[in-house]
Coordinates of C-alpha atoms in Angstrom, one line a residue:
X29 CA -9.7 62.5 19.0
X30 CA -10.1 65.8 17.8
X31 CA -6.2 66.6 17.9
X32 CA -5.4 63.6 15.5
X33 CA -5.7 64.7 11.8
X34 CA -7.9 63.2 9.6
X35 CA -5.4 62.0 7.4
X36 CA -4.3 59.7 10.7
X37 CA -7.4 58.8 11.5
X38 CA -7.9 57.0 7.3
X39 CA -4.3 55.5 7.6
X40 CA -5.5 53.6 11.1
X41 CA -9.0 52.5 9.6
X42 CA -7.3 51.2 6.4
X43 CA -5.0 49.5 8.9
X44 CA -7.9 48.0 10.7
X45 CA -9.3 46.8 7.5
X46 CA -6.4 44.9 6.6
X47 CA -6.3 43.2 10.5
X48 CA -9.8 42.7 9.9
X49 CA -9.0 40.8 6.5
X50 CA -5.9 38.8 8.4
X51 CA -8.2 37.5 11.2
X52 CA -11.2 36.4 8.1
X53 CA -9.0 34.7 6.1
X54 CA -6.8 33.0 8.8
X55 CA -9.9 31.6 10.5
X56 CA -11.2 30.3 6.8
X57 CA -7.6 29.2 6.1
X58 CA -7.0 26.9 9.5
X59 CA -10.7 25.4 9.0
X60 CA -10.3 24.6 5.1
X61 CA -7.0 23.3 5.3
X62 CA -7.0 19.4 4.6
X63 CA -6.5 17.4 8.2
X64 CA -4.7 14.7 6.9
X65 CA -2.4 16.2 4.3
X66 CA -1.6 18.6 7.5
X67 CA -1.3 15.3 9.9
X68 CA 1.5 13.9 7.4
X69 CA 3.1 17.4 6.8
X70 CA 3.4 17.2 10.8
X71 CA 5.2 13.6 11.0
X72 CA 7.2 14.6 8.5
X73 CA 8.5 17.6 10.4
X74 CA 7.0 20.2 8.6
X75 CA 7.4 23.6 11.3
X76 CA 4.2 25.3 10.2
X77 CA 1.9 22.5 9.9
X78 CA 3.0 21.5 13.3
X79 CA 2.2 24.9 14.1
X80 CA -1.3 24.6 12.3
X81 CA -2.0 21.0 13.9
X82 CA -1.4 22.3 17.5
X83 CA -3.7 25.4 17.3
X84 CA -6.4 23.1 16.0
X85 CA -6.3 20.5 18.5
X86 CA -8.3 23.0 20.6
X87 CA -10.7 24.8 18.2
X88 CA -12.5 26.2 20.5
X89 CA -9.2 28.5 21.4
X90 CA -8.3 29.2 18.5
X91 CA -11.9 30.4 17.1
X92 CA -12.5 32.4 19.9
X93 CA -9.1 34.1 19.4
X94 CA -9.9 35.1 16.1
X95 CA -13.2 36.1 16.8
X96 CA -12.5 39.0 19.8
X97 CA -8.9 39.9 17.7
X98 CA -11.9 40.3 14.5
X99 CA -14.7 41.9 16.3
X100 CA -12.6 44.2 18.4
X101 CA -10.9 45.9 14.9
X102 CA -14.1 45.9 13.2
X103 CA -15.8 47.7 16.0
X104 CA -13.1 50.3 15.9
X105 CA -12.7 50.7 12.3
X106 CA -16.6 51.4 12.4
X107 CA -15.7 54.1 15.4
X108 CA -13.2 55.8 13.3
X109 CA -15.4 55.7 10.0
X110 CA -18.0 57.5 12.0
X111 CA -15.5 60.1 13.3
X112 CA -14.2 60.3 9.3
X113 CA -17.3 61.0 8.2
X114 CA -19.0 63.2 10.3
X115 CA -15.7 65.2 9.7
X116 CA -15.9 65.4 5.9
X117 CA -20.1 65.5 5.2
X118 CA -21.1 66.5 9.1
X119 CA -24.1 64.4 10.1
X120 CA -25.0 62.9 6.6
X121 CA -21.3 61.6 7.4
X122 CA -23.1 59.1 9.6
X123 CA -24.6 57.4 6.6
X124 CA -22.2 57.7 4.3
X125 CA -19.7 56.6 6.5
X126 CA -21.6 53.5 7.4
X127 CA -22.2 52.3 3.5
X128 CA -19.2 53.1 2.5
X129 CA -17.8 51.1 5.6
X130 CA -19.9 48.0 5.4
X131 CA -19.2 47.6 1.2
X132 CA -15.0 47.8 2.7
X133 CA -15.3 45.9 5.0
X134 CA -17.5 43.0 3.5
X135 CA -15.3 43.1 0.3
X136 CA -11.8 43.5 1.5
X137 CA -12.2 42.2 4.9
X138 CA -14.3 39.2 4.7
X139 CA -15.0 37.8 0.7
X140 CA -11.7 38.4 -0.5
X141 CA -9.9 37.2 2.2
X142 CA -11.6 34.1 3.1
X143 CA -12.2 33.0 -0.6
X144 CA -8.6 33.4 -1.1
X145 CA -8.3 31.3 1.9
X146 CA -10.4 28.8 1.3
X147 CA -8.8 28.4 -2.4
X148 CA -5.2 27.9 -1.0
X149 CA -5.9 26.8 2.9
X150 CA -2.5 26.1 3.2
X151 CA -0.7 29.4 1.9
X152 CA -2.8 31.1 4.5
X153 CA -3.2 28.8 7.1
X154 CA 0.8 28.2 7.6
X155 CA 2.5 31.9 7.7
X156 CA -0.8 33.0 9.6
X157 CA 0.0 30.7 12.1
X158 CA 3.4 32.8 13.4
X159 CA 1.3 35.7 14.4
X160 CA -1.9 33.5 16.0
X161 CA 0.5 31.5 18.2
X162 CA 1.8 34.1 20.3
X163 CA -1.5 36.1 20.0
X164 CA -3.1 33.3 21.6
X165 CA -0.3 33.1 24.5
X166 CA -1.0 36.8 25.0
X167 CA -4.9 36.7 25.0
X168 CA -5.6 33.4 26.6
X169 CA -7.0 34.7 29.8
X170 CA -9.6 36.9 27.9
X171 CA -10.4 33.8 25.4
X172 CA -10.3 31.5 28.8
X173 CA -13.0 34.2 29.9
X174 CA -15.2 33.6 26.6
X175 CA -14.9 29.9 26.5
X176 CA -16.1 30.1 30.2
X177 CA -19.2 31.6 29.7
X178 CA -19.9 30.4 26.5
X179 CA -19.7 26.9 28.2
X180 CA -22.1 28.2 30.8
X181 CA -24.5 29.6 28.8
X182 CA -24.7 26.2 26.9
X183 CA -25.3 24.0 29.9
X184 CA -28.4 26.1 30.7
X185 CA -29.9 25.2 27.4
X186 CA -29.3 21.9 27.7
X187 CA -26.1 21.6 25.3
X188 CA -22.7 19.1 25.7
X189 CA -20.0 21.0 25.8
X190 CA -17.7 18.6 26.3
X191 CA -18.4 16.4 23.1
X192 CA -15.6 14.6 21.5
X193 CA -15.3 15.2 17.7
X194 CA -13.5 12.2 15.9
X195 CA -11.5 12.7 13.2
X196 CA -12.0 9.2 12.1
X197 CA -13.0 8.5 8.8
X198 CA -15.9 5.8 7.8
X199 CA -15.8 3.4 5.3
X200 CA -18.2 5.1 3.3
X201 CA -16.4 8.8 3.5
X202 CA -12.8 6.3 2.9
X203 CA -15.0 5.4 -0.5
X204 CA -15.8 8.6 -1.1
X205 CA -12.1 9.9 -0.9
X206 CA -10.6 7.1 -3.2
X207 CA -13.5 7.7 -5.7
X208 CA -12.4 11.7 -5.8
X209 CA -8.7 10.8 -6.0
X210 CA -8.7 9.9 -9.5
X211 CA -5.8 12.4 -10.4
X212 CA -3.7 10.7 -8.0
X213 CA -4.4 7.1 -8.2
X214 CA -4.4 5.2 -11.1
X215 CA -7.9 3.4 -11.8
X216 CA -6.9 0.0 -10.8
X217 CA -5.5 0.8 -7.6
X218 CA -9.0 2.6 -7.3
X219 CA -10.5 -0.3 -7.4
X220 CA -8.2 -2.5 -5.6
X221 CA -8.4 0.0 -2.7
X222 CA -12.8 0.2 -2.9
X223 CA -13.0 -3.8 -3.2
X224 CA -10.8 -3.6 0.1
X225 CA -13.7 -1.4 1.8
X226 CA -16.0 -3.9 0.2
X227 CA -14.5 -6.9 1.4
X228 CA -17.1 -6.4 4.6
X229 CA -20.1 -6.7 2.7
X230 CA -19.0 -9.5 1.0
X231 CA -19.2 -13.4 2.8
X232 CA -17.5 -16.7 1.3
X233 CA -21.4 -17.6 0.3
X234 CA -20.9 -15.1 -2.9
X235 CA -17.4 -16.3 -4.1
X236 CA -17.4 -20.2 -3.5
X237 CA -17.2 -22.8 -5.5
X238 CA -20.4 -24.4 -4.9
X239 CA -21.0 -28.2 -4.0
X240 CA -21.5 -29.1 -7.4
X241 CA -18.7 -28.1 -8.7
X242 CA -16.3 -29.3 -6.3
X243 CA -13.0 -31.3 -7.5
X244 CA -12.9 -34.3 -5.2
X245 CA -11.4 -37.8 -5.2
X246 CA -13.4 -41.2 -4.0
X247 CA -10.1 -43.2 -2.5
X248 CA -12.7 -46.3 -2.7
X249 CA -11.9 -46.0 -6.3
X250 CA -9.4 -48.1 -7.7
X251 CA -5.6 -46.8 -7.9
X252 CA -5.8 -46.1 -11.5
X253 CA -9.0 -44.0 -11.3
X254 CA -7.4 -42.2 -8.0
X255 CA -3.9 -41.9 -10.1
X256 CA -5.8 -40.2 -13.5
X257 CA -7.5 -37.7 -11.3
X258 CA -4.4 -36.9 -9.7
X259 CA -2.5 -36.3 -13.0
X260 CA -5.0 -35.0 -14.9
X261 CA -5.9 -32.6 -11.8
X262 CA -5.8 -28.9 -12.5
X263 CA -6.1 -27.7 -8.6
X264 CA -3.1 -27.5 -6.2
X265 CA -5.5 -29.1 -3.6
X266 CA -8.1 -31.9 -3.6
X267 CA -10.4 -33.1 -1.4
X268 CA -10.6 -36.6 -0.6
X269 CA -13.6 -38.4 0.8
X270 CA -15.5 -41.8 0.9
X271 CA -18.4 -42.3 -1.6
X272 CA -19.9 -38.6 -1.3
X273 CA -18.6 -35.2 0.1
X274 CA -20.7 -36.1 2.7
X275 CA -18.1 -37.9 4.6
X276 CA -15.0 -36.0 3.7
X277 CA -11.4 -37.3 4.9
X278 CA -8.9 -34.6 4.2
X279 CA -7.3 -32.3 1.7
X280 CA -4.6 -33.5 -0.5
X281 CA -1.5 -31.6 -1.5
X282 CA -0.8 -32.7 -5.0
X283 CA 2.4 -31.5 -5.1
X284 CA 3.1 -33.1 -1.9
X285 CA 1.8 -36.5 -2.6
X286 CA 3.7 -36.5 -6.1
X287 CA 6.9 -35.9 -4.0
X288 CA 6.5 -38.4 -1.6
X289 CA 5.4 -41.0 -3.6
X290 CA 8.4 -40.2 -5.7
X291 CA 11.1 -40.9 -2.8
X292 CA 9.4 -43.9 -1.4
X293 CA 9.0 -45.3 -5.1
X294 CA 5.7 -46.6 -3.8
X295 CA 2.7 -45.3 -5.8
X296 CA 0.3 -46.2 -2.8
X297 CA -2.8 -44.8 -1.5
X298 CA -0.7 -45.5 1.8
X299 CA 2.1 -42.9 0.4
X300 CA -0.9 -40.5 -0.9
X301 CA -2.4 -40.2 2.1
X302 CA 0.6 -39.2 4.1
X303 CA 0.6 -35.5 1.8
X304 CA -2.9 -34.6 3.1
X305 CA -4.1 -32.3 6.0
X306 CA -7.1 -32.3 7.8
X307 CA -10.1 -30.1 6.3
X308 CA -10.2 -26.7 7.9
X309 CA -14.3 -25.8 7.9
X310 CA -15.7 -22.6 7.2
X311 CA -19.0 -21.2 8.6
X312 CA -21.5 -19.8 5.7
X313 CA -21.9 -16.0 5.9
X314 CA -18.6 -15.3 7.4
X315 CA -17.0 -11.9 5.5
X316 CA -14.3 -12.1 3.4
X317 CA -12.2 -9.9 6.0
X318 CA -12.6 -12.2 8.6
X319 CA -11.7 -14.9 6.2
X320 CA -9.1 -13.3 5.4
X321 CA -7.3 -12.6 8.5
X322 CA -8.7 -16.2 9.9
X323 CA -6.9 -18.2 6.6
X324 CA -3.7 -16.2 7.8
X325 CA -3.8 -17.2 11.2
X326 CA -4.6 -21.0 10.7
X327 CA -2.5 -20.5 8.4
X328 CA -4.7 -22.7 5.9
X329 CA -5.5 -21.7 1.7
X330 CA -8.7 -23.2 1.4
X331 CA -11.4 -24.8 3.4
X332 CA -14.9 -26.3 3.1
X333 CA -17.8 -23.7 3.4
X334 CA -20.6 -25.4 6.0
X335 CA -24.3 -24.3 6.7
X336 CA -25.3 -24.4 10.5
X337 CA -26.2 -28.7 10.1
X338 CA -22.4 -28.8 9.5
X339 CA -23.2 -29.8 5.5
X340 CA -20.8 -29.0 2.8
X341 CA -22.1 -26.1 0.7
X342 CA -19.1 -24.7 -1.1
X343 CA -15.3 -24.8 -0.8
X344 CA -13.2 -21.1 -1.0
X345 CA -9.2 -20.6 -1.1
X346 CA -7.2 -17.6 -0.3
X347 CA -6.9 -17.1 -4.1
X348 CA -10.7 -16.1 -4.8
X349 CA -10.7 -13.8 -1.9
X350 CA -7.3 -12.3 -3.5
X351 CA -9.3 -12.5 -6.8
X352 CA -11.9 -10.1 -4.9
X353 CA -9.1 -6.8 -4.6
X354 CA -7.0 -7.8 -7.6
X355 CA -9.2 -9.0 -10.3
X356 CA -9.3 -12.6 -11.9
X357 CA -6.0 -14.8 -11.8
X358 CA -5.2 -16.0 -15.9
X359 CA -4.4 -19.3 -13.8
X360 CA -8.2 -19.8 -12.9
X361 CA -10.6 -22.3 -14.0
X362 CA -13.4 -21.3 -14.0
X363 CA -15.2 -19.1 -16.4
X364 CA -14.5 -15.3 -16.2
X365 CA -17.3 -12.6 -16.7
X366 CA -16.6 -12.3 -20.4
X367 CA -17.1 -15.8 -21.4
X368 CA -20.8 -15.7 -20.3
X369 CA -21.8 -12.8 -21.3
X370 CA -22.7 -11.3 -24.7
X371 CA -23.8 -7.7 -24.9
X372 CA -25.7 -7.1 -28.2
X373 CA -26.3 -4.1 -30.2
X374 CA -30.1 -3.1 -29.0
X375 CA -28.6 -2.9 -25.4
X376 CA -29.5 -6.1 -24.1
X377 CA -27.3 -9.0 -22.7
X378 CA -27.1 -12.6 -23.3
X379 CA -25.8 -14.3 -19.9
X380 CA -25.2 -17.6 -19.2
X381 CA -27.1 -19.2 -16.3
X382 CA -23.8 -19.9 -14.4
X383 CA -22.9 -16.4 -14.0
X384 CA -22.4 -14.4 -11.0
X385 CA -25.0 -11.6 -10.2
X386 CA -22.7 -9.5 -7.7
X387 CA -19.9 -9.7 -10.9
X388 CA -23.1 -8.6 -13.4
X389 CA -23.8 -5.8 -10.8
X390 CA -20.3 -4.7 -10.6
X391 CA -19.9 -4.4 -14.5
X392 CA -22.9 -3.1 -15.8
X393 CA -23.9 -0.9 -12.7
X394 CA -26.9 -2.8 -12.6
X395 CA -28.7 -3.6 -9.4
X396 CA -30.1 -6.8 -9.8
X397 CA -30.9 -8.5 -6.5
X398 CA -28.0 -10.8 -4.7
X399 CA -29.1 -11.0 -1.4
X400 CA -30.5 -14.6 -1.9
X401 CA -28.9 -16.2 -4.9
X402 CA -25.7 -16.1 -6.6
X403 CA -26.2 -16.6 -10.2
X404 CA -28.8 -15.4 -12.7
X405 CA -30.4 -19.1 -12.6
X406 CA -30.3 -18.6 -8.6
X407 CA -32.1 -15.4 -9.0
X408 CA -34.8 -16.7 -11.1
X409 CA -35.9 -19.7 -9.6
X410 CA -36.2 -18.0 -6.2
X411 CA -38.0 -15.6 -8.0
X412 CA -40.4 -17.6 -10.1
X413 CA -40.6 -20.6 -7.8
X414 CA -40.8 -22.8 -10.3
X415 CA -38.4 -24.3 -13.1
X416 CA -39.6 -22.0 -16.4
X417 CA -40.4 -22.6 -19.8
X418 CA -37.7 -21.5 -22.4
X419 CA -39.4 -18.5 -23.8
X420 CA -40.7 -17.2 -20.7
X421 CA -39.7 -13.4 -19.7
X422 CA -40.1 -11.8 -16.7
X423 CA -39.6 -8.3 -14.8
X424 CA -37.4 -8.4 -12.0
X425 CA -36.6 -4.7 -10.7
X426 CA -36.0 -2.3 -13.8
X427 CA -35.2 -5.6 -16.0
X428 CA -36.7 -7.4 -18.5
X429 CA -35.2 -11.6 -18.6
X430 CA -36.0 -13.5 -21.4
X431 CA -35.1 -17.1 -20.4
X432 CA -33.6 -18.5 -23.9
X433 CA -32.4 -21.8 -22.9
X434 CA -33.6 -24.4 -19.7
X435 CA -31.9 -27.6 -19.5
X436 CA -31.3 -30.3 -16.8
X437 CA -33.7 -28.5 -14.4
X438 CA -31.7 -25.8 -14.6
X439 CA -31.9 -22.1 -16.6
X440 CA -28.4 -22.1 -18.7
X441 CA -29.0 -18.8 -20.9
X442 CA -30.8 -15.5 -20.8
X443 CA -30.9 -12.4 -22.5
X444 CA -31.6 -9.3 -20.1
X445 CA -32.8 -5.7 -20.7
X446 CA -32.6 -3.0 -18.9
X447 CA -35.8 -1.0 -18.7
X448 CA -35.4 3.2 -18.4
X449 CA -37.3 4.0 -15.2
X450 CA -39.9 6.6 -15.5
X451 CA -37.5 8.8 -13.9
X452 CA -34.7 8.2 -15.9
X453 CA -37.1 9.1 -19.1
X454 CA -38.1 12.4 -17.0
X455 CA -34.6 13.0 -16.6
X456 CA -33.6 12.6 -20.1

């Protein structure tokens, strides 16, 4: 190279620099960029992120591209530094050359590049794409070559080559996205889309209406009794049964029954019974998705929740597993979450009995357990195994329960405060 002027020989390294840079922050740009922004850009028709998607359906490719076009113009840009230097300092150009070279090459050809790349994937990542296609038409024997033995060299050690990355996302890494995505989702669709992902972890057990509190109607009462209920009924449907829910008949349709018996003009527990459906049973445990999906197909709104000895324990409708993703309906009857509890000013809470320790969890951020009871008077009398004392308190996890009121056999109101952990203290 002796004929080729200096001069010539800086314009081609600062040339190689610049490749050097293009290959950097192309490879950081087509890694960074977001997969499924780029999968809608694609079925939209975007050109270059259907460009972008193709490359990186083989990865492999397109890494190994960028690594011989990289390598190969770093290796001679270090040549021609060498050459450069020796020609302006003589041998101490060796060294000089070399410094100078690496702090170049590391700055402009590697930081810079792939930070800018990684800051705006997409600006990189899409125009990058025009050169690397055709690049990789060009080179894809070589590249064939180094996938080859790379895939060689990784069998003898006893590594897949083969593996299957899937781009599937889990429930927990869904979570984690609709948590992040605060800019663009409004906080109740936030939570509308999370109690979706939580509808898994969630079985007809923690949002029934339990036994006791079921509306039903004896038909071995006398037609007045039977005719009161009905009009004084604030439910859609009833359940009817003989004596106890223990031998249950069917589930009236209110609205039905009041039509029929209104066209016959016979107000009869003949007419009545002709507006109800047979009772559609619902094992204990089952998740509110498969609920969900199995109400849809049956194409029932409520049925009777049943333990494994086929005894009523509950009774759920599509409206509380709605209630679950939307929030409480203003037509519901039952107590919401603010009616039993009172927070106070030293931190604590006073709670009714009644109230739902998967809701408390929810609200406060508390982790109080649920996994074997429903409500705080669940929770304590599977924890105490014994009806308490009003008065007594006691520690269950980080929390502090004074029971304030017992009646009936049952605990009807409690104050709770949270206790700081010791690490909590540490970390304050």
């Amino acid at each position: 190279m002796e004929h080729i002027s200096t001069t010539t020989l800086i314009v081609t390294l600062i040339i190689m620099v610049v490749i050097s840079a293009y290959f950097s922050g192309s490879e950081t740009g087509m890694m960074t960029v977001n997969r499924y922004r780029l999968r809608h850009l694609a079925k939209q028709g975007h050109r270059s992120a259907k460009r972008v998607e193709k490359l990186l359906r083989k990865p492999d490719r397109l890494i190994s591209l960028v690594l011989i076009g990289n390598n190969l113009v770093n290796i001679l840009a270090s040549a021609l530094g060498t050459i450069v230097g020796m020609r302006l300092y003589g041998n101490a150009g060796v060294a000089i050359a070399t410094g100078v070279l690496t702090f170049v090459v590391l700055v402009f050809a590697e930081v810079l590049p792939k930070t800018i790349a990684a800051l705006y994937p997409e600006k990189v990542a899409f125009p990058s794409s025009v050169l690397l296609v055709p690049l990789q038409i060009i080179m894809m024997p070589l590249v064939w070559l180094l996938n080859g033995v790379t895939r060689v060299l990784m069998r003898m050690v006893g590594i897949k080559a083969d593996v299957v990355i899937s781009g599937a996302l889990s429930k927990d890494e869904l979570r984690t996205i609709v948590n992040e995505s605060r800019s663009q989702i409004s906080r109740r669709n936030q939570d509308m889309l999370l109690s979706i992902l939580d509808l898994e972890k969630v079985s007809v057990n923690d949002i029934m209406v339990p036994r006791s509190e079921i509306v039903g109607i004896d038909i071995n009462d006398d037609w007045k009794s039977i005719v009161r209920q009905l009009t004084h009924s604030p439910h859609g449907r009833i359940v009817l049964y003989r004596d106890s829910l223990d031998d249950t008949i069917s589930m009236l349709r209110v609205r039905e029954a009041y039509r029929l018996m209104t066209e016959k003009k016979e107000f009869t527990k003949e007419v009545m019974l002709r507006a109800a459906d047979e009772i559609y049973y619902v094992p204990e445990g089952t998740p509110l998705s498969i609920q969900l999906v199995k109400f849809q197909r049956n194409k029932k709104k409520v049925g009777l929740v049943v333990d494994e000895y086929g005894d009523i324990q509950g009774l759920i409708t599509v409206e509380d597993i709605l209630e679950e993703i939307v929030g409480d309906f203003t037509t519901s009857m039952s107590p919401s979450l603010a009616e039993e509890v009172t927070p106070q000013n030293d931190g604590s809470v006073i709670i009714d009995g009644s109230a739902n320790v998967r809701e408390l969890n929810k609200a406060f951020n508390w982790q109080l357990p649920e996994a074997e009871a429903r409500t705080i008077n669940g929770m304590l009398l599977e924890a105490l195994e014994e009806i308490p004392a009003a008065g007594t308190r006691v520690r269950i996890e980080h929390y502090d329960i004074d029971i304030l009121d017992v009646q009936d056999n049952m605990i009807k109101q409690v104050r709770v405060i949270p206790v700081k952990s010791l690490r909590d203290s540490v970390a304050e």
